[in-house]
PDB file of C-alpha atoms in Angstrom:
ATOM      1  CA  MET A   1     183.992 114.522  71.257  1.00 88.00           C
ATOM      2  CA  LYS A   2     181.144 113.170  69.142  1.00 88.00           C
ATOM      3  CA  ILE A   3     177.626 114.616  69.122  1.00 87.00           C
ATOM      4  CA  THR A   4     174.658 113.102  67.332  1.00 86.00           C
ATOM      5  CA  ARG A   5     171.441 115.048  66.733  1.00 90.00           C
ATOM      6  CA  THR A   6     168.261 113.851  65.047  1.00 91.00           C
ATOM      7  CA  GLY A   7     165.818 115.486  62.685  1.00 90.00           C
ATOM      8  CA  SER A   8     162.989 113.480  61.195  1.00 91.00           C
ATOM      9  CA  ALA A   9     160.317 113.601  58.539  1.00 88.00           C
ATOM     10  CA  ALA A  10     157.002 111.818  58.111  1.00 90.00           C
ATOM     11  CA  TRP A  11     155.168 111.636  54.777  1.00 94.00           C
ATOM     12  CA  GLN A  12     151.834 110.339  53.510  1.00 94.00           C
ATOM     13  CA  GLY A  13     150.725 110.278  49.876  1.00 93.00           C
ATOM     14  CA  GLY A  14     152.261 111.024  46.520  1.00 93.00           C
ATOM     15  CA  LEU A  15     154.737 113.739  45.663  1.00 92.00           C
ATOM     16  CA  LYS A  16     152.312 116.515  44.683  1.00 92.00           C
ATOM     17  CA  ASP A  17     149.248 115.546  46.729  1.00 93.00           C
ATOM     18  CA  GLY A  18     151.102 114.185  49.744  1.00 94.00           C
ATOM     19  CA  ARG A  19     151.724 115.845  53.069  1.00 92.00           C
ATOM     20  CA  GLY A  20     154.620 115.654  55.397  1.00 93.00           C
ATOM     21  CA  SER A  21     155.856 116.932  58.691  1.00 92.00           C
ATOM     22  CA  LEU A  22     159.287 117.749  60.045  1.00 92.00           C
ATOM     23  CA  SER A  23     160.400 117.291  63.633  1.00 93.00           C
ATOM     24  CA  THR A  24     163.585 117.855  65.591  1.00 91.00           C
ATOM     25  CA  GLU A  25     164.914 116.040  68.588  1.00 92.00           C
ATOM     26  CA  SER A  26     164.905 119.261  70.615  1.00 93.00           C
ATOM     27  CA  GLY A  27     161.247 119.919  69.878  1.00 92.00           C
ATOM     28  CA  ALA A  28     162.029 123.215  68.107  1.00 90.00           C
ATOM     29  CA  LEU A  29     160.031 121.692  65.255  1.00 90.00           C
ATOM     30  CA  LYS A  30     157.329 119.229  66.130  1.00 92.00           C
ATOM     31  CA  THR A  31     155.345 117.807  63.234  1.00 92.00           C
ATOM     32  CA  TYR A  32     155.753 121.085  61.328  1.00 91.00           C
ATOM     33  CA  PRO A  33     154.045 120.768  57.926  1.00 93.00           C
ATOM     34  CA  TYR A  34     155.842 120.610  54.610  1.00 92.00           C
ATOM     35  CA  GLY A  35     154.996 119.408  51.156  1.00 93.00           C
ATOM     36  CA  PHE A  36     155.353 119.949  47.442  1.00 92.00           C
ATOM     37  CA  ALA A  37     153.486 123.263  47.529  1.00 93.00           C
ATOM     38  CA  SER A  38     155.587 124.716  50.377  1.00 91.00           C
ATOM     39  CA  ARG A  39     158.781 123.576  48.698  1.00 90.00           C
ATOM     40  CA  PHE A  40     158.100 124.463  45.078  1.00 90.00           C
ATOM     41  CA  GLU A  41     155.118 126.833  44.999  1.00 91.00           C
ATOM     42  CA  GLY A  42     155.636 129.250  47.896  1.00 86.00           C
ATOM     43  CA  VAL A  43     152.697 127.977  49.954  1.00 89.00           C
ATOM     44  CA  ARG A  44     152.897 128.333  53.738  1.00 87.00           C
ATOM     45  CA  GLY A  45     154.842 125.557  55.429  1.00 86.00           C
ATOM     46  CA  SER A  46     158.473 124.619  55.684  1.00 90.00           C
ATOM     47  CA  ASN A  47     160.907 122.971  53.305  1.00 91.00           C
ATOM     48  CA  PRO A  48     164.323 121.336  53.530  1.00 92.00           C
ATOM     49  CA  GLU A  49     166.097 124.282  51.883  1.00 93.00           C
ATOM     50  CA  GLU A  50     165.043 126.858  54.468  1.00 93.00           C
ATOM     51  CA  LEU A  51     166.045 124.471  57.245  1.00 94.00           C
ATOM     52  CA  ILE A  52     169.447 123.993  55.622  1.00 93.00           C
ATOM     53  CA  GLY A  53     169.714 127.787  55.381  1.00 94.00           C
ATOM     54  CA  ALA A  54     168.894 128.217  59.065  1.00 94.00           C
ATOM     55  CA  ALA A  55     171.352 125.483  60.058  1.00 94.00           C
ATOM     56  CA  HIS A  56     174.118 126.935  57.890  1.00 95.00           C
ATOM     57  CA  SER A  57     173.508 130.473  59.153  1.00 95.00           C
ATOM     58  CA  GLY A  58     173.605 129.315  62.762  1.00 94.00           C
ATOM     59  CA  CYS A  59     176.725 127.190  62.341  1.00 95.00           C
ATOM     60  CA  PHE A  60     178.627 129.851  60.405  1.00 96.00           C
ATOM     61  CA  THR A  61     177.741 132.596  62.902  1.00 96.00           C
ATOM     62  CA  MET A  62     178.848 130.477  65.863  1.00 96.00           C
ATOM     63  CA  ALA A  63     182.097 129.576  64.068  1.00 96.00           C
ATOM     64  CA  LEU A  64     182.744 133.263  63.417  1.00 97.00           C
ATOM     65  CA  SER A  65     182.067 134.074  67.060  1.00 96.00           C
ATOM     66  CA  MET A  66     184.792 131.594  68.037  1.00 97.00           C
ATOM     67  CA  ILE A  67     187.234 132.990  65.468  1.00 97.00           C
ATOM     68  CA  LEU A  68     186.534 136.551  66.580  1.00 97.00           C
ATOM     69  CA  GLY A  69     187.238 135.529  70.184  1.00 97.00           C
ATOM     70  CA  GLU A  70     190.564 134.005  69.140  1.00 97.00           C
ATOM     71  CA  ALA A  71     191.392 137.395  67.569  1.00 97.00           C
ATOM     72  CA  GLY A  72     190.449 139.223  70.782  1.00 97.00           C
ATOM     73  CA  LEU A  73     187.201 140.566  69.329  1.00 97.00           C
ATOM     74  CA  THR A  74     183.583 140.247  70.459  1.00 97.00           C
ATOM     75  CA  ALA A  75     180.559 140.831  68.276  1.00 96.00           C
ATOM     76  CA  GLU A  76     178.018 143.314  69.497  1.00 97.00           C
ATOM     77  CA  GLN A  77     175.569 141.942  66.904  1.00 97.00           C
ATOM     78  CA  MET A  78     175.749 139.490  63.995  1.00 97.00           C
ATOM     79  CA  ASP A  79     172.854 138.713  61.655  1.00 96.00           C
ATOM     80  CA  THR A  80     173.362 136.032  59.010  1.00 96.00           C
ATOM     81  CA  ALA A  81     171.013 134.834  56.270  1.00 95.00           C
ATOM     82  CA  ALA A  82     171.688 131.881  53.972  1.00 95.00           C
ATOM     83  CA  GLN A  83     170.017 131.930  50.574  1.00 95.00           C
ATOM     84  CA  VAL A  84     169.813 128.306  49.408  1.00 95.00           C
ATOM     85  CA  THR A  85     169.297 127.724  45.666  1.00 94.00           C
ATOM     86  CA  LEU A  86     167.489 124.580  44.541  1.00 92.00           C
ATOM     87  CA  GLU A  87     167.338 124.101  40.788  1.00 92.00           C
ATOM     88  CA  SER A  88     166.687 121.534  38.114  1.00 91.00           C
ATOM     89  CA  VAL A  89     169.933 119.875  37.062  1.00 91.00           C
ATOM     90  CA  ASP A  90     170.317 116.899  34.705  1.00 91.00           C
ATOM     91  CA  GLY A  91     166.702 115.793  35.015  1.00 91.00           C
ATOM     92  CA  GLY A  92     166.633 116.070  38.803  1.00 92.00           C
ATOM     93  CA  PHE A  93     167.033 118.696  41.486  1.00 91.00           C
ATOM     94  CA  ALA A  94     170.140 119.838  43.330  1.00 90.00           C
ATOM     95  CA  ILE A  95     171.119 122.501  45.794  1.00 91.00           C
ATOM     96  CA  THR A  96     173.602 124.316  43.599  1.00 92.00           C
ATOM     97  CA  LYS A  97     174.668 127.187  45.815  1.00 93.00           C
ATOM     98  CA  ILE A  98     174.303 128.873  49.141  1.00 94.00           C
ATOM     99  CA  HIS A  99     174.926 132.575  49.592  1.00 95.00           C
ATOM    100  CA  LEU A 100     175.601 133.811  53.108  1.00 95.00           C
ATOM    101  CA  THR A 101     174.902 137.444  53.919  1.00 96.00           C
ATOM    102  CA  LEU A 102     176.297 138.684  57.208  1.00 96.00           C
ATOM    103  CA  LYS A 103     175.819 142.084  58.776  1.00 96.00           C
ATOM    104  CA  ALA A 104     177.804 142.580  61.938  1.00 96.00           C
ATOM    105  CA  LYS A 105     178.708 145.194  64.482  1.00 96.00           C
ATOM    106  CA  ILE A 106     182.123 144.375  65.867  1.00 96.00           C
ATOM    107  CA  PRO A 107     183.986 147.104  67.724  1.00 97.00           C
ATOM    108  CA  GLY A 108     187.746 147.289  67.240  1.00 97.00           C
ATOM    109  CA  THR A 109     188.090 145.839  63.745  1.00 96.00           C
ATOM    110  CA  ASP A 110     188.239 147.038  60.171  1.00 96.00           C
ATOM    111  CA  GLN A 111     186.610 145.636  57.028  1.00 96.00           C
ATOM    112  CA  ALA A 112     189.739 143.848  55.758  1.00 96.00           C
ATOM    113  CA  THR A 113     190.366 142.026  59.037  1.00 96.00           C
ATOM    114  CA  PHE A 114     186.681 141.248  59.430  1.00 96.00           C
ATOM    115  CA  SER A 115     186.431 139.871  55.886  1.00 96.00           C
ATOM    116  CA  ALA A 116     189.425 137.597  56.460  1.00 97.00           C
ATOM    117  CA  LEU A 117     187.976 136.279  59.726  1.00 97.00           C
ATOM    118  CA  ALA A 118     184.552 135.745  58.125  1.00 97.00           C
ATOM    119  CA  ALA A 119     186.138 133.826  55.220  1.00 96.00           C
ATOM    120  CA  LYS A 120     187.956 131.619  57.727  1.00 97.00           C
ATOM    121  CA  ALA A 121     184.645 130.914  59.491  1.00 97.00           C
ATOM    122  CA  LYS A 122     182.938 130.091  56.175  1.00 95.00           C
ATOM    123  CA  ALA A 123     185.659 127.594  55.290  1.00 94.00           C
ATOM    124  CA  GLY A 124     185.809 126.049  58.760  1.00 94.00           C
ATOM    125  CA  CYS A 125     182.118 125.858  59.646  1.00 94.00           C
ATOM    126  CA  PRO A 126     181.095 122.173  59.919  1.00 93.00           C
ATOM    127  CA  VAL A 127     177.939 122.776  57.879  1.00 93.00           C
ATOM    128  CA  SER A 128     179.965 124.502  55.118  1.00 91.00           C
ATOM    129  CA  LYS A 129     182.177 121.423  54.954  1.00 90.00           C
ATOM    130  CA  LEU A 130     179.092 119.283  54.340  1.00 89.00           C
ATOM    131  CA  PHE A 131     178.083 120.863  51.048  1.00 85.00           C
ATOM    132  CA  LYS A 132     179.455 120.380  47.527  1.00 82.00           C
ATOM    133  CA  ALA A 133     177.495 123.445  46.408  1.00 83.00           C
ATOM    134  CA  GLU A 134     179.204 126.770  45.806  1.00 89.00           C
ATOM    135  CA  ILE A 135     179.072 128.804  49.001  1.00 91.00           C
ATOM    136  CA  THR A 136     179.606 132.562  48.754  1.00 93.00           C
ATOM    137  CA  LEU A 137     179.677 135.259  51.423  1.00 94.00           C
ATOM    138  CA  ASP A 138     179.010 138.992  51.711  1.00 94.00           C
ATOM    139  CA  ALA A 139     180.201 140.242  55.088  1.00 93.00           C
ATOM    140  CA  SER A 140     179.852 143.882  56.099  1.00 93.00           C
ATOM    141  CA  LEU A 141     180.438 145.840  59.251  1.00 94.00           C
ATOM    142  CA  VAL A 142     177.601 148.146  60.228  1.00 91.00           C
TER     143      VAL A 142
END
């Protein structure tokens, strides 16, 4: 099976004074604004790092759901956040790490088993495999 999805960006202007918009094939984002200020200065709008964080969180959580099912477990609730770090490196910028934080309610398991299954999902998630950055995980049962 092969699936291809499309995300796109449009941009007008220079780096600091320019404006852009992000769109997704599904329409979940449609010409959503982004720019230098929303990426580097905390101004309202989106940025590539938060989108990567959302994609990684979603992929990891789905992968864990599959792995839990293989272990005969079903999540009552899983909430994952991905903190994506962008920093200046060697005169440019790089995403240097992603930290996943997962809080889950999964009846019938213990912390050790859950941690092992979550680590397996982190390693096997297709989005995790994409990154060269360090990816860490805190997984806790609630």
